[in-house]
CSV table of C-alpha atoms in Angstrom, one decimal:
chain,number,residue,atom,x,y,z
A,1,UNK,CA,17.4,15.9,10.5
A,2,UNK,CA,14.6,18.3,9.9
A,3,UNK,CA,11.3,17.5,11.6
A,4,UNK,CA,9.0,15.6,9.2
A,5,UNK,CA,6.3,17.9,8.0
A,6,UNK,CA,2.6,16.5,8.4
A,7,UNK,CA,-0.4,17.8,6.7
A,8,UNK,CA,-4.2,16.8,5.6
A,9,UNK,CA,-6.5,17.5,3.2
A,10,UNK,CA,-8.4,16.5,0.0
A,11,UNK,CA,-8.1,15.1,-3.1
A,12,UNK,CA,-10.7,15.2,-6.3
A,13,UNK,CA,-10.9,11.9,-7.9
A,14,UNK,CA,-13.8,11.0,-10.4
A,15,UNK,CA,-15.5,14.0,-9.1
A,16,UNK,CA,-15.3,12.6,-5.5
A,17,UNK,CA,-13.4,14.0,-2.5
A,18,UNK,CA,-11.0,11.5,-0.9
A,19,UNK,CA,-9.2,12.4,2.7
A,20,UNK,CA,-5.6,12.1,2.6
A,21,UNK,CA,-2.5,12.6,5.1
A,22,UNK,CA,1.0,13.3,4.0
A,23,UNK,CA,4.4,13.4,5.4
A,24,UNK,CA,7.3,15.0,3.8
A,25,UNK,CA,10.9,15.1,4.7
A,26,UNK,CA,12.1,18.6,6.0
A,27,UNK,CA,13.9,20.8,4.1
A,28,UNK,CA,15.1,18.4,1.4
A,29,UNK,CA,13.5,16.6,-1.9
A,30,UNK,CA,12.1,13.4,-1.0
A,31,UNK,CA,13.7,10.2,-2.3
A,32,UNK,CA,10.6,7.8,-3.1
A,33,UNK,CA,7.0,8.7,-3.2
A,34,UNK,CA,5.1,6.0,-1.1
A,35,UNK,CA,1.1,5.4,-1.0
A,36,UNK,CA,-0.4,4.0,2.0
A,37,UNK,CA,-3.7,2.3,1.5
A,38,UNK,CA,-5.5,0.4,4.1
A,39,UNK,CA,-7.9,-2.5,5.1
A,40,UNK,CA,-11.8,-2.1,5.8
A,41,UNK,CA,-11.3,-1.7,9.4
A,42,UNK,CA,-8.7,1.2,9.1
A,43,UNK,CA,-7.9,4.4,7.7
A,44,UNK,CA,-5.2,6.8,6.9
A,45,UNK,CA,-5.2,7.2,10.6
A,46,UNK,CA,-3.5,3.8,11.3
A,47,UNK,CA,-0.6,4.9,9.5
A,48,UNK,CA,-0.3,8.2,11.5
A,49,UNK,CA,-0.9,6.1,15.0
A,50,UNK,CA,1.6,3.7,13.8
A,51,UNK,CA,4.1,6.4,13.1
A,52,UNK,CA,4.8,5.0,9.2
A,53,UNK,CA,4.0,8.2,8.0
A,54,UNK,CA,6.8,9.7,10.2
A,55,UNK,CA,9.2,6.8,9.9
A,56,UNK,CA,9.0,7.1,6.1
A,57,UNK,CA,9.4,11.0,6.0
A,58,UNK,CA,12.2,10.4,8.5
A,59,UNK,CA,13.9,8.2,5.7
A,60,UNK,CA,13.6,11.0,3.1
A,61,UNK,CA,10.3,9.6,1.6
A,62,UNK,CA,7.2,11.4,0.8
A,63,UNK,CA,4.3,9.3,2.4
A,64,UNK,CA,0.8,9.9,1.4
A,65,UNK,CA,-2.1,7.7,3.5
A,66,UNK,CA,-5.6,8.1,1.6
A,67,UNK,CA,-9.3,7.2,2.9
A,68,UNK,CA,-10.6,5.0,0.2
A,69,UNK,CA,-13.9,5.5,-0.8
A,70,UNK,CA,-16.7,4.7,2.0
A,71,UNK,CA,-14.2,4.4,4.8
A,72,UNK,CA,-12.6,7.0,7.4
A,73,UNK,CA,-13.2,10.4,6.0
A,74,UNK,CA,-13.8,9.5,2.8
A,75,UNK,CA,-16.9,7.6,3.9
A,76,UNK,CA,-19.1,10.0,1.5
A,77,UNK,CA,-17.4,8.7,-1.7
A,78,UNK,CA,-18.6,5.9,-3.7
A,79,UNK,CA,-16.7,2.9,-4.2
A,80,UNK,CA,-16.1,2.4,-8.1
A,81,UNK,CA,-16.7,-1.6,-7.4
A,82,UNK,CA,-18.2,-3.8,-4.9
A,83,UNK,CA,-16.1,-5.1,-1.7
A,84,UNK,CA,-13.9,-7.8,-3.0
A,85,UNK,CA,-14.7,-7.4,-6.7
A,86,UNK,CA,-11.2,-5.6,-8.6
A,87,UNK,CA,-12.1,-1.8,-8.8
A,88,UNK,CA,-11.1,0.0,-12.1
A,89,UNK,CA,-7.2,0.4,-12.3
A,90,UNK,CA,-8.0,3.6,-13.6
A,91,UNK,CA,-9.2,4.6,-10.0
A,92,UNK,CA,-5.5,4.5,-8.3
A,93,UNK,CA,-4.0,6.4,-11.4
A,94,UNK,CA,-6.1,9.4,-10.9
A,95,UNK,CA,-5.4,9.2,-7.5
A,96,UNK,CA,-1.6,8.9,-8.2
A,97,UNK,CA,-1.8,12.2,-10.5
A,98,UNK,CA,-4.2,13.9,-8.4
A,99,UNK,CA,-1.5,13.7,-5.7
A,100,UNK,CA,1.3,14.4,-8.0
A,101,UNK,CA,3.3,11.0,-6.9
A,102,UNK,CA,4.7,9.8,-10.1
A,103,UNK,CA,5.8,6.4,-9.8
A,104,UNK,CA,4.8,5.5,-6.3
A,105,UNK,CA,5.6,2.5,-4.4
A,106,UNK,CA,2.2,1.3,-3.4
A,107,UNK,CA,1.6,-0.6,0.3
A,108,UNK,CA,-1.6,-2.4,0.1
A,109,UNK,CA,-3.2,-4.4,2.9
A,110,UNK,CA,-6.3,-6.7,2.8
A,111,UNK,CA,-9.5,-4.7,1.2
A,112,UNK,CA,-7.0,-2.5,-1.0
A,113,UNK,CA,-6.0,-5.1,-3.1
A,114,UNK,CA,-9.3,-4.7,-5.4
A,115,UNK,CA,-7.3,-1.2,-5.9
A,116,UNK,CA,-3.9,-2.2,-5.9
A,117,UNK,CA,-4.0,-5.0,-8.1
A,118,UNK,CA,-6.0,-3.9,-11.2
A,119,UNK,CA,-3.7,-0.5,-11.0
A,120,UNK,CA,-0.5,-2.8,-10.8
A,121,UNK,CA,-1.5,-4.7,-14.1
A,122,UNK,CA,-3.1,-2.0,-16.1
A,123,UNK,CA,-0.7,0.9,-14.9
A,124,UNK,CA,2.5,-1.0,-13.9
A,125,UNK,CA,4.6,2.2,-15.1
A,126,UNK,CA,3.2,4.1,-12.3
A,127,UNK,CA,4.0,1.6,-9.9
A,128,UNK,CA,7.7,2.1,-8.3
A,129,UNK,CA,7.4,-1.0,-6.2
A,130,UNK,CA,4.6,-3.1,-4.9
A,131,UNK,CA,4.1,-3.8,-1.0
A,132,UNK,CA,1.0,-6.2,-0.5
A,133,UNK,CA,0.3,-7.0,2.8
A,134,UNK,CA,-2.2,-10.3,2.5
A,135,UNK,CA,-4.5,-8.5,0.4
A,136,UNK,CA,-7.8,-9.4,-1.1
A,137,UNK,CA,-8.5,-10.4,-4.7
A,138,UNK,CA,-5.3,-12.3,-5.4
A,139,UNK,CA,-7.4,-15.1,-6.7
A,140,UNK,CA,-9.0,-12.7,-9.3
A,141,UNK,CA,-6.2,-13.1,-11.8
A,142,UNK,CA,-4.2,-15.9,-13.7
A,143,UNK,CA,-0.5,-16.9,-12.7
A,144,UNK,CA,0.2,-15.8,-16.1
A,145,UNK,CA,-1.0,-12.0,-15.6
A,146,UNK,CA,1.2,-12.0,-12.1
A,147,UNK,CA,4.2,-13.8,-14.4
A,148,UNK,CA,4.4,-10.7,-16.7
A,149,UNK,CA,4.9,-8.0,-13.8
A,150,UNK,CA,8.1,-6.6,-13.4
A,151,UNK,CA,7.4,-4.4,-10.6
A,152,UNK,CA,9.8,-5.0,-7.5
A,153,UNK,CA,7.7,-6.6,-4.8
A,154,UNK,CA,7.7,-7.0,-1.0
A,155,UNK,CA,5.3,-9.8,-0.1
A,156,UNK,CA,4.3,-9.0,3.6
A,157,UNK,CA,2.0,-11.2,5.8
A,158,UNK,CA,1.9,-12.3,9.4
A,159,UNK,CA,2.6,-16.2,10.1
A,160,UNK,CA,-0.8,-16.2,12.2
A,161,UNK,CA,-2.8,-15.1,9.0
A,162,UNK,CA,-3.7,-18.6,8.1
A,163,UNK,CA,-6.2,-17.4,5.6
A,164,UNK,CA,-5.3,-14.3,3.6
A,165,UNK,CA,-2.0,-14.7,4.4
A,166,UNK,CA,-1.6,-18.0,2.8
A,167,UNK,CA,-3.4,-17.5,0.1
A,168,UNK,CA,-2.4,-14.2,-1.1
A,169,UNK,CA,1.1,-15.6,-0.9
A,170,UNK,CA,0.5,-18.5,-3.2
A,171,UNK,CA,-0.8,-15.9,-5.9
A,172,UNK,CA,1.5,-13.3,-5.5
A,173,UNK,CA,4.7,-15.4,-5.6
A,174,UNK,CA,4.0,-15.8,-9.3
A,175,UNK,CA,5.5,-12.0,-9.2
A,176,UNK,CA,9.0,-12.8,-11.1
A,177,UNK,CA,10.7,-9.8,-8.9
A,178,UNK,CA,9.4,-10.8,-5.4
A,179,UNK,CA,10.7,-10.9,-2.0
A,180,UNK,CA,8.9,-12.3,1.3
A,181,UNK,CA,8.8,-10.9,4.6
A,182,UNK,CA,7.1,-12.7,7.2
A,183,UNK,CA,6.1,-11.2,10.6
A,184,UNK,CA,6.3,-13.9,13.2
A,185,UNK,CA,3.8,-14.1,16.0
A,186,UNK,CA,1.4,-11.5,14.0
A,187,UNK,CA,-2.2,-11.9,12.7
A,188,UNK,CA,-3.6,-10.5,9.9
A,189,UNK,CA,-3.3,-6.6,10.3
A,190,UNK,CA,0.9,-7.8,11.1
A,191,UNK,CA,2.1,-4.4,11.1
A,192,UNK,CA,0.1,-3.7,14.2
A,193,UNK,CA,1.1,-6.5,16.1
A,194,UNK,CA,5.0,-6.2,15.0
A,195,UNK,CA,5.4,-2.5,14.0
A,196,UNK,CA,9.0,-2.5,14.7
A,197,UNK,CA,9.8,-5.2,12.4
A,198,UNK,CA,7.2,-4.1,10.2
A,199,UNK,CA,9.1,-0.6,9.5
A,200,UNK,CA,12.5,-2.1,9.5
A,201,UNK,CA,11.5,-4.4,6.6
A,202,UNK,CA,9.6,-1.7,5.1
A,203,UNK,CA,12.8,0.6,4.7
A,204,UNK,CA,15.2,-1.9,3.9
A,205,UNK,CA,13.1,-2.6,0.8
A,206,UNK,CA,13.0,0.8,-0.2
A,207,UNK,CA,16.8,1.2,0.5
A,208,UNK,CA,17.2,-1.5,-2.3
A,209,UNK,CA,15.2,0.6,-5.0
A,210,UNK,CA,17.1,3.6,-4.7
């Protein structure tokens, strides 16, 4: 198997420059596009160090991890909404279009829920599948709105995440096409605590989509 091709760069969104890292499968067309978001204490570097970018590319997918506005190497960019409030759905739409991701699988931990949930509800045709990992802002939308979403969803949380894990699950379970992956012994950033289980569960879910 060819070595994954890792690269980094910036993309212009709403007149601002956002940093991103990318891993492409070597020597073949990608099977799926995966957009990796991150929490407030993290950045695209998290997915590089955890090897999630490489694992996805090894499996034949195109993986792109961005640094959200004001964080990581996008710290000079201004967020389109205050932290904890839903951002305009058009923000991630512009990101996906600028990167040429087409319908993408969106992986959304913690803080990034303020971006991914409005995107899912407003531009669902651009979301191939949704992988929320104990995201914030799930309580900002009614059960009826969740019930109208047909996007395949893998809800992920650590069983030690007693706050956001449980709270987000209680709202996200209203998504009709959902599965749940509980990482035992893992906290809020459960992918850091149990990387092998995280990668195995994510790859199995992506395989179902093809």
